[in-house]
Coordinates of C-alpha atoms in Angstrom, one line a residue:
Chain A
M20 CA -11.9 -91.5 222.9
T21 CA -14.0 -92.4 225.9
V22 CA -17.6 -91.4 226.4
K23 CA -18.6 -88.2 228.2
W24 CA -21.9 -88.0 230.0
L25 CA -23.5 -84.7 230.8
Y26 CA -25.6 -83.9 233.9
Y27 CA -27.4 -80.7 234.7
W28 CA -28.5 -79.6 238.2
Q29 CA -32.3 -79.7 238.8
P30 CA -33.1 -78.0 242.1
S31 CA -35.8 -79.3 244.3
I32 CA -39.1 -77.4 244.3
G33 CA -38.7 -74.2 246.2
V34 CA -35.0 -74.3 246.1
T35 CA -33.0 -71.6 244.1
M36 CA -30.0 -72.7 242.2
S37 CA -26.8 -70.8 243.1
S38 CA -23.0 -71.2 243.0
Q39 CA -23.4 -72.8 246.4
T40 CA -24.6 -75.9 244.5
L41 CA -21.3 -76.1 242.7
S42 CA -19.3 -75.7 245.9
I43 CA -21.3 -78.6 247.5
A44 CA -20.7 -80.8 244.4
I45 CA -17.0 -80.1 244.5
K46 CA -16.8 -80.8 248.2
R47 CA -18.5 -84.2 247.5
I48 CA -15.9 -84.9 244.9
E49 CA -13.0 -83.9 247.1
A50 CA -14.4 -85.9 250.0
L51 CA -13.9 -89.0 247.8
H52 CA -10.3 -88.0 247.3
G53 CA -10.9 -86.5 243.9
V54 CA -7.8 -84.7 242.7
K55 CA -8.2 -81.3 241.0
T56 CA -6.3 -81.4 237.7
S57 CA -7.1 -78.4 235.5
R58 CA -9.5 -75.7 234.5
W59 CA -11.9 -76.3 231.6
Q60 CA -14.0 -74.2 229.4
I61 CA -16.5 -74.9 226.6
T62 CA -18.0 -72.1 224.6
A63 CA -21.3 -72.7 223.0
S64 CA -23.0 -70.1 220.7
Q65 CA -26.3 -69.7 219.0
F66 CA -26.4 -67.9 215.6
R67 CA -29.4 -66.7 213.6
P68 CA -29.5 -65.9 209.8
N69 CA -28.5 -62.4 208.9
Q70 CA -31.2 -61.3 206.5
R71 CA -30.8 -57.9 204.8
E72 CA -34.5 -57.2 204.6
P73 CA -37.2 -58.8 206.7
V74 CA -38.9 -60.2 203.6
P75 CA -38.7 -62.4 201.7
L76 CA -37.8 -65.0 204.2
V77 CA -34.5 -66.7 203.2
E78 CA -34.6 -70.4 202.8
C79 CA -32.0 -71.5 205.4
A80 CA -31.6 -73.0 208.8
R81 CA -33.2 -70.6 211.4
E82 CA -30.7 -71.6 214.0
L83 CA -27.0 -72.5 213.8
L84 CA -25.2 -73.7 216.9
G85 CA -21.4 -73.7 217.5
V86 CA -19.1 -75.2 220.1
V87 CA -15.4 -74.9 220.9
F88 CA -13.6 -76.9 223.5
S89 CA -10.6 -75.6 225.4
E90 CA -9.1 -79.1 225.1
V91 CA -9.4 -78.9 221.3
P92 CA -8.7 -75.3 220.4
D93 CA -7.8 -76.0 216.7
K94 CA -11.3 -77.3 215.9
Y95 CA -14.8 -75.7 215.8
Y96 CA -18.0 -77.7 215.8
F97 CA -21.3 -76.7 214.2
A98 CA -24.7 -78.3 214.7
L99 CA -28.0 -77.8 212.9
R100 CA -30.6 -79.5 215.0
Q101 CA -33.5 -79.4 212.6
E102 CA -31.3 -80.7 209.8
H103 CA -29.8 -83.3 212.2
M104 CA -26.2 -82.4 211.3
V105 CA -23.0 -82.0 213.2
V106 CA -20.0 -80.5 211.3
E107 CA -16.4 -80.5 212.4
A108 CA -14.1 -77.8 211.0
D109 CA -10.7 -76.3 211.6
A110 CA -10.9 -73.3 213.9
T111 CA -10.3 -71.0 210.9
M112 CA -13.9 -71.7 209.9
Q113 CA -14.9 -69.2 212.6
A114 CA -13.0 -66.5 210.8
I115 CA -14.5 -67.5 207.5
M116 CA -18.0 -67.3 209.0
E117 CA -17.2 -63.8 210.3
K118 CA -16.2 -62.8 206.8
L119 CA -19.3 -64.3 205.2
Q120 CA -21.6 -62.6 207.7
V121 CA -24.5 -64.9 206.8
Y122 CA -25.2 -65.7 210.4
R123 CA -25.0 -63.5 213.5
N124 CA -24.1 -64.5 217.0
R125 CA -27.1 -64.0 219.2
L126 CA -26.2 -65.7 222.5
T127 CA -23.1 -67.4 223.9
I128 CA -22.9 -69.7 227.0
L129 CA -19.7 -70.4 228.8
F130 CA -19.4 -73.8 230.5
E131 CA -16.4 -73.5 232.8
G132 CA -15.0 -75.0 236.0
F133 CA -12.5 -77.5 237.2
Q134 CA -11.7 -81.0 236.2
Y135 CA -11.1 -83.8 238.8
E136 CA -9.7 -87.3 238.7
L137 CA -11.6 -89.6 241.0
G138 CA -10.1 -93.0 240.4
D139 CA -11.1 -94.1 236.9
F140 CA -13.6 -91.3 236.6
H141 CA -12.7 -87.9 235.2
I142 CA -15.3 -85.3 236.3
K143 CA -15.7 -81.8 235.1
A144 CA -17.7 -79.7 237.5
G145 CA -18.7 -76.2 236.5
R146 CA -21.3 -73.6 235.9
A147 CA -23.0 -72.3 232.8
V148 CA -23.0 -68.6 232.5
L149 CA -24.1 -66.2 229.8
A150 CA -21.0 -64.8 228.2
H151 CA -19.8 -61.3 229.4
T152 CA -22.1 -61.6 232.4
E153 CA -22.1 -63.3 235.7
N154 CA -25.6 -64.5 234.9
L155 CA -25.6 -68.1 236.2
R156 CA -27.7 -70.3 234.0
G157 CA -26.9 -73.8 235.3
I158 CA -24.6 -76.1 237.2
V159 CA -23.2 -79.0 235.1
L160 CA -21.2 -82.1 235.5
E161 CA -19.4 -84.0 232.8
V162 CA -18.5 -87.6 233.8
D163 CA -16.1 -89.7 231.8
Y164 CA -15.3 -93.3 232.8
K165 CA -11.9 -93.9 231.3
P166 CA -11.6 -97.7 231.1
L167 CA -14.7 -98.1 228.8
S168 CA -15.2 -96.7 225.3
S169 CA -18.5 -98.5 224.6
V170 CA -21.4 -96.1 224.9
E171 CA -23.8 -98.5 226.5
Q172 CA -21.4 -100.0 229.0
S173 CA -20.0 -96.6 230.0
R174 CA -23.6 -95.3 230.4
R175 CA -24.4 -98.0 232.9
V176 CA -21.3 -97.5 235.0
V177 CA -21.7 -93.7 235.1
Q178 CA -25.4 -93.9 236.0
D179 CA -24.5 -96.3 238.9
F180 CA -21.7 -94.0 240.0
M181 CA -24.0 -90.9 240.0
E182 CA -26.7 -92.6 241.9
V183 CA -24.4 -93.4 244.7
W184 CA -22.5 -90.2 244.5
Q185 CA -25.5 -87.9 245.0
K186 CA -27.4 -90.1 247.4
G187 CA -28.8 -88.1 250.2
E188 CA -28.8 -84.8 248.5
T189 CA -32.0 -83.0 249.3
T190 CA -31.7 -79.6 247.6
G191 CA -31.9 -81.2 244.1
Q192 CA -30.2 -83.6 241.9
F193 CA -28.0 -83.9 238.8
V194 CA -30.1 -85.2 235.9
P195 CA -28.6 -86.9 232.9
L196 CA -28.8 -85.3 229.5
D197 CA -30.1 -87.9 227.1
P198 CA -27.9 -87.9 224.0
N199 CA -29.6 -88.4 220.6
F200 CA -26.5 -89.5 218.6
S201 CA -28.4 -91.8 216.2
E202 CA -30.7 -89.0 215.0
F203 CA -27.7 -87.1 213.8
N204 CA -26.0 -89.9 211.8
L205 CA -23.0 -89.8 214.1
P206 CA -20.8 -92.9 213.9
D207 CA -20.9 -95.5 216.6
L208 CA -17.4 -94.6 217.8
Y209 CA -17.7 -91.7 220.3
S210 CA -15.9 -88.6 219.2
W211 CA -15.7 -84.8 219.8
Q212 CA -18.6 -84.5 217.3
H213 CA -20.7 -86.4 219.8
T214 CA -19.5 -84.2 222.6
A215 CA -20.4 -81.1 220.6
L216 CA -23.9 -82.4 220.1
Q217 CA -24.3 -83.0 223.8
Y218 CA -23.1 -79.5 224.7
V219 CA -25.3 -77.7 222.1
T220 CA -28.3 -79.8 223.4
L221 CA -27.3 -78.7 226.9
M222 CA -27.1 -75.1 225.8
A223 CA -30.6 -75.2 224.2
F224 CA -31.9 -76.8 227.4
V225 CA -30.3 -74.1 229.5
F226 CA -31.9 -71.4 227.4
S227 CA -35.3 -73.1 227.6
Q228 CA -35.1 -73.3 231.3
Q229 CA -34.6 -69.6 231.7
R230 CA -37.8 -68.9 229.8
T231 CA -40.0 -71.0 232.2
Chain B
M30 CA 1.1 -72.9 167.1
S31 CA 0.2 -72.4 170.8
R32 CA -2.6 -70.1 171.7
R33 CA -1.9 -66.9 173.4
L34 CA -3.9 -66.2 176.5
D35 CA -3.8 -63.4 179.0
M36 CA -1.6 -64.6 181.8
S37 CA -2.0 -63.3 185.2
L38 CA 0.3 -63.2 188.2
C39 CA -1.5 -62.7 191.4
I40 CA -0.4 -62.9 194.9
S41 CA -3.1 -63.8 197.3
C42 CA -2.5 -62.9 200.9
T43 CA -4.4 -64.7 203.6
F44 CA -5.2 -62.6 206.6
C45 CA -6.9 -63.6 209.7
G46 CA -7.5 -61.3 212.7
I47 CA -7.6 -64.2 215.1
P48 CA -4.2 -64.4 216.9
G49 CA -2.1 -67.4 216.1
Y50 CA -3.2 -67.7 212.5
R51 CA -0.7 -67.3 209.7
I52 CA -1.1 -65.3 206.6
S53 CA -0.9 -67.2 203.4
L54 CA 0.5 -65.5 200.4
S55 CA 0.0 -67.0 197.0
I56 CA 1.0 -66.1 193.6
V57 CA -0.9 -67.3 190.6
L58 CA -0.7 -68.1 187.2
G59 CA 1.3 -68.3 184.1
V60 CA -0.3 -70.2 181.3
L61 CA 1.7 -73.0 180.0
D62 CA 1.2 -74.4 176.5
L63 CA 0.2 -77.9 177.1
V64 CA 2.2 -79.7 174.5
T65 CA 2.7 -82.7 176.8
Q66 CA 6.4 -82.3 176.5
H67 CA 6.3 -78.8 178.0
V68 CA 4.4 -80.1 181.1
D69 CA 6.9 -82.9 181.4
A70 CA 9.8 -80.4 181.0
L71 CA 8.3 -78.2 183.8
E72 CA 8.1 -81.3 186.0
V73 CA 11.7 -82.0 185.3
L74 CA 12.7 -78.4 186.1
L75 CA 10.6 -78.5 189.4
Q76 CA 12.0 -81.8 190.4
G77 CA 15.5 -80.4 190.0
L78 CA 14.6 -77.2 191.8
C79 CA 12.6 -78.6 194.7
G80 CA 14.1 -82.1 195.1
G81 CA 11.0 -83.3 196.9
L82 CA 8.0 -85.5 196.2
R83 CA 5.6 -84.8 193.4
E84 CA 2.1 -84.4 194.9
T85 CA -0.9 -85.3 192.7
I86 CA -3.7 -82.8 192.5
K87 CA -7.3 -83.8 191.9
V88 CA -9.6 -81.3 193.4
H89 CA -13.3 -80.9 192.9
E90 CA -14.0 -77.2 193.6
I91 CA -17.5 -76.1 194.2
C92 CA -18.2 -72.4 194.2
L93 CA -21.2 -71.4 196.3
K94 CA -23.0 -68.0 196.4
T95 CA -25.5 -66.7 198.9
G96 CA -29.2 -66.8 197.8
P97 CA -31.1 -63.6 197.7
N98 CA -31.4 -61.4 200.9
L99 CA -29.0 -63.5 202.9
G100 CA -26.0 -61.9 204.6
A101 CA -25.0 -58.2 205.0
V102 CA -23.7 -58.4 201.4
A103 CA -23.8 -61.2 198.8
S104 CA -20.9 -63.6 199.4
E105 CA -19.1 -66.4 197.8
V106 CA -17.2 -69.3 199.2
H107 CA -15.4 -72.3 197.7
L108 CA -15.7 -75.9 198.9
C109 CA -12.8 -78.0 197.8
C110 CA -12.8 -81.8 197.8
S111 CA -9.4 -83.3 197.3
L112 CA -9.8 -86.7 195.6
S113 CA -6.1 -87.6 195.3
Q114 CA -6.1 -89.7 198.5
P115 CA -8.1 -92.9 199.2
E116 CA -10.6 -90.8 201.3
P117 CA -11.9 -87.5 200.1
V118 CA -10.6 -84.5 202.1
W119 CA -12.8 -81.4 202.2
S120 CA -11.9 -77.8 202.9
V121 CA -13.6 -74.4 202.7
R122 CA -11.8 -71.5 201.0
H123 CA -12.7 -67.8 201.2
V124 CA -11.0 -65.3 198.9
G125 CA -11.3 -61.7 199.8
G126 CA -10.8 -58.4 197.9
A127 CA -7.5 -57.4 196.5
M128 CA -5.2 -55.1 198.5
R129 CA -5.2 -51.6 197.2
G130 CA -3.0 -48.5 197.5
A131 CA 0.3 -47.2 196.3
G132 CA 2.2 -50.0 198.2
A133 CA 0.2 -52.7 196.5
D134 CA 0.6 -51.1 193.1
Q135 CA 4.4 -51.3 193.5
L136 CA 4.3 -55.1 194.1
P137 CA 4.8 -57.3 191.0
A138 CA 1.6 -59.1 192.0
L139 CA -1.9 -58.7 193.4
V140 CA -2.4 -59.3 197.1
R141 CA -5.7 -60.9 198.3
P142 CA -6.7 -62.3 201.7
V143 CA -7.4 -66.0 201.6
L144 CA -8.8 -68.1 204.5
E145 CA -8.9 -71.9 204.4
A146 CA -10.3 -74.4 206.8
G147 CA -10.5 -78.2 206.8
I148 CA -14.1 -79.4 207.2
S149 CA -16.0 -82.7 207.6
N150 CA -17.4 -84.4 204.5
N151 CA -21.0 -83.2 205.1
S152 CA -19.9 -79.7 204.3
L153 CA -21.9 -79.3 201.1
R154 CA -25.2 -80.2 202.7
F155 CA -24.2 -77.9 205.6
M156 CA -23.5 -74.9 203.3
Y157 CA -26.8 -75.5 201.4
S158 CA -28.6 -75.6 204.8
L159 CA -27.0 -72.2 205.6
G160 CA -28.6 -70.7 202.4
Y161 CA -25.8 -71.1 199.9
K162 CA -26.5 -72.1 196.3
L163 CA -24.3 -73.8 193.7
D164 CA -22.8 -71.1 191.4
Y165 CA -20.4 -73.3 189.4
E166 CA -18.0 -76.2 189.9
M167 CA -14.9 -77.5 188.3
L168 CA -12.3 -80.3 188.6
R169 CA -8.6 -79.3 188.8
T170 CA -6.1 -82.0 188.0
G171 CA -2.3 -81.9 187.9
F172 CA 0.6 -81.9 190.3
S173 CA 2.6 -79.8 192.7
F174 CA 6.0 -79.5 194.3
Q175 CA 7.2 -77.7 197.4
L176 CA 10.4 -75.7 197.7
H177 CA 11.8 -75.0 201.2
K178 CA 13.8 -71.8 201.2
T179 CA 15.8 -70.5 204.2
V180 CA 17.5 -67.5 202.5
P181 CA 16.7 -64.6 202.6
I182 CA 13.7 -65.8 204.7
A183 CA 12.4 -69.2 205.8
V184 CA 9.4 -70.0 203.5
T185 CA 7.9 -73.0 201.9
I186 CA 6.8 -72.3 198.3
T187 CA 4.3 -74.5 196.6
I188 CA 4.3 -74.7 192.8
S189 CA 1.3 -76.4 191.1
V190 CA 0.6 -77.1 187.5
T191 CA -3.1 -77.8 186.8
A192 CA -5.7 -78.2 184.1
V193 CA -9.2 -77.0 184.8
H194 CA -12.2 -79.1 183.7
R195 CA -15.9 -78.4 183.6
L196 CA -18.4 -81.1 184.7
P197 CA -21.1 -81.9 182.2
K198 CA -23.6 -82.9 185.0
I199 CA -23.8 -81.7 188.5
H200 CA -21.1 -83.1 190.7
A201 CA -20.2 -85.6 188.0
V202 CA -16.4 -85.7 188.4
D203 CA -15.9 -88.9 186.4
D204 CA -16.5 -87.2 183.1
P205 CA -14.6 -83.9 183.2
Q206 CA -14.0 -81.8 180.1
P207 CA -11.0 -79.5 179.9
V208 CA -12.0 -75.8 179.8
T209 CA -8.9 -74.8 177.9
P210 CA -7.7 -77.9 176.0
G211 CA -4.0 -77.5 175.4
L212 CA -3.4 -75.1 178.3
Q213 CA -2.6 -75.5 181.9
M214 CA -2.2 -73.1 184.8
V215 CA 1.0 -72.7 186.8
Q216 CA 0.4 -71.4 190.3
V217 CA 3.0 -70.4 192.9
S218 CA 2.0 -69.8 196.5
A219 CA 3.6 -69.5 200.0
P220 CA 2.4 -68.6 203.5
A221 CA 3.4 -65.2 205.0
S222 CA 2.6 -62.7 207.7
P223 CA 1.7 -59.0 207.6
D224 CA 5.3 -58.3 208.6
N225 CA 7.1 -60.3 205.9
Y226 CA 4.8 -60.5 202.9
S227 CA 7.0 -58.2 200.8
E228 CA 10.0 -60.5 201.4
V229 CA 7.8 -63.5 200.5
V230 CA 6.8 -61.7 197.3
G231 CA 10.5 -61.3 196.6
A232 CA 11.1 -65.0 197.2
I233 CA 8.3 -66.1 194.9
S234 CA 9.3 -63.6 192.2
G235 CA 12.8 -65.1 192.5
L236 CA 11.5 -68.5 191.9
A237 CA 9.5 -67.3 188.9
E238 CA 12.8 -66.4 187.3
Y239 CA 13.8 -70.1 187.3
L240 CA 10.6 -70.9 185.5
A241 CA 11.2 -68.2 182.9
P242 CA 12.6 -70.7 180.3
L243 CA 9.2 -72.3 180.1
V244 CA 6.6 -69.8 181.4
H245 CA 6.3 -66.1 182.2
L246 CA 4.3 -65.0 185.2
S247 CA 2.9 -61.5 185.4
K248 CA 0.4 -59.3 187.3
P249 CA -3.3 -59.8 186.5
G250 CA -4.5 -58.0 183.4
V251 CA -1.0 -57.6 182.0
P252 CA -0.5 -60.0 179.1
A253 CA 2.8 -61.7 179.3
G254 CA 2.7 -63.9 176.2
I255 CA 4.3 -67.2 175.8
V256 CA 8.0 -67.8 176.0
P257 CA 9.2 -68.0 172.4
T258 CA 12.0 -70.3 173.2
A259 CA 9.9 -72.6 175.4
S260 CA 10.0 -75.5 172.9
T261 CA 13.7 -75.5 172.8
A262 CA 14.1 -75.2 176.6
A263 CA 11.5 -78.0 177.0
A264 CA 13.3 -80.4 174.7
A265 CA 16.6 -79.8 176.5
L266 CA 15.0 -80.4 179.9
V267 CA 13.2 -83.5 178.8
S268 CA 16.2 -85.1 177.3
R269 CA 18.3 -84.2 180.4
G270 CA 15.5 -85.6 182.6
G271 CA 15.7 -88.9 180.8
I272 CA 12.2 -88.8 179.3
T273 CA 12.2 -89.7 175.6
K274 CA 9.6 -87.9 173.6
V275 CA 9.2 -87.3 169.9
L276 CA 9.3 -83.6 169.1

């Protein structure tokens, strides 16, 4: 599996983020003869422990994060950030968690848009919206350089590409999301578990942005 | 003289409201007198019936319960670690309450919802982090066969014969002790859907008839007793199967 790099839109001071940003990004991709291939959707959720009584406080993770990818519908990924853990499970695990009722879904973010092929680059361009609303929380890009599966080599190529690609943009820029794979005991070989960690980190970032 | 134990036949029905998931139906338990010859005889019988490969079972089953105050109600979940392959394979299993009502009473077995999901090997630490505590654990060892039926319905039935062991120290699977020395469990299970579970019950009950020379299966709480002619049947099967044993 090749490495995916996430970028989130940081508007310049005084500029408001809007869907227009996404349209501009897509136009830039298409101007370089990027070919639209498919839709994509990633659903990221935040869960909190379901305590019967407010006290005593249950000894458990205060936050559980979950991700499902439209490209991998038979799997569900969990992450516990404080505990530095990423768990991969069959999608039935969602049904099990619903039966157990130990954690309640508090918030869900949908990352959705279109995927483009731009030579050796596969780019997902889309927006982050709060589920069941049109509440736009972010504009995101996912860039995947297909010929390289090494994390470090791929990072350099993608960084160079992004620098060139968004040169001259004044309303803001796409900022890379720094992954923290080693803190989570993830293997060196990139996998969907790594991608899950990136998207839950992005979700947490998107939530934190809204508060400021 | 073999011990008599309450035998139970139980059909577990997996139900999942998420579209695309299948219901899994399983029937449980006769108790087989573990004179080694009888287990061998059952294996011969199953080999003849199913014709397929014998699968080895070695599963470390960890039963977890919620700590106090967690969840709408207290809950229980099982983590299963299959040790029969070179790499351990983990799964999570949730068994729900039995189906009730006049329809359920008519069935020769108990119907319960069961959900199972494969999970990565950090699942125990994950469940502890979610507030679950170790309730008990065990090691199940044995074997299973699969029977693929097409008439009257297409169904794959799995028959397993296992012994249950306790672990003297936490997670110490290398030193298991049998819970019921001399006895093993026979379990018959098959996937089904809400539309066809009664036909699958029929298919499984039909298969149970074939096992009757060696073991009776019955509904939970209804003692079935041992098969009085089991020894004779076992001897016949074993000699036919080419295994030489001293009676």
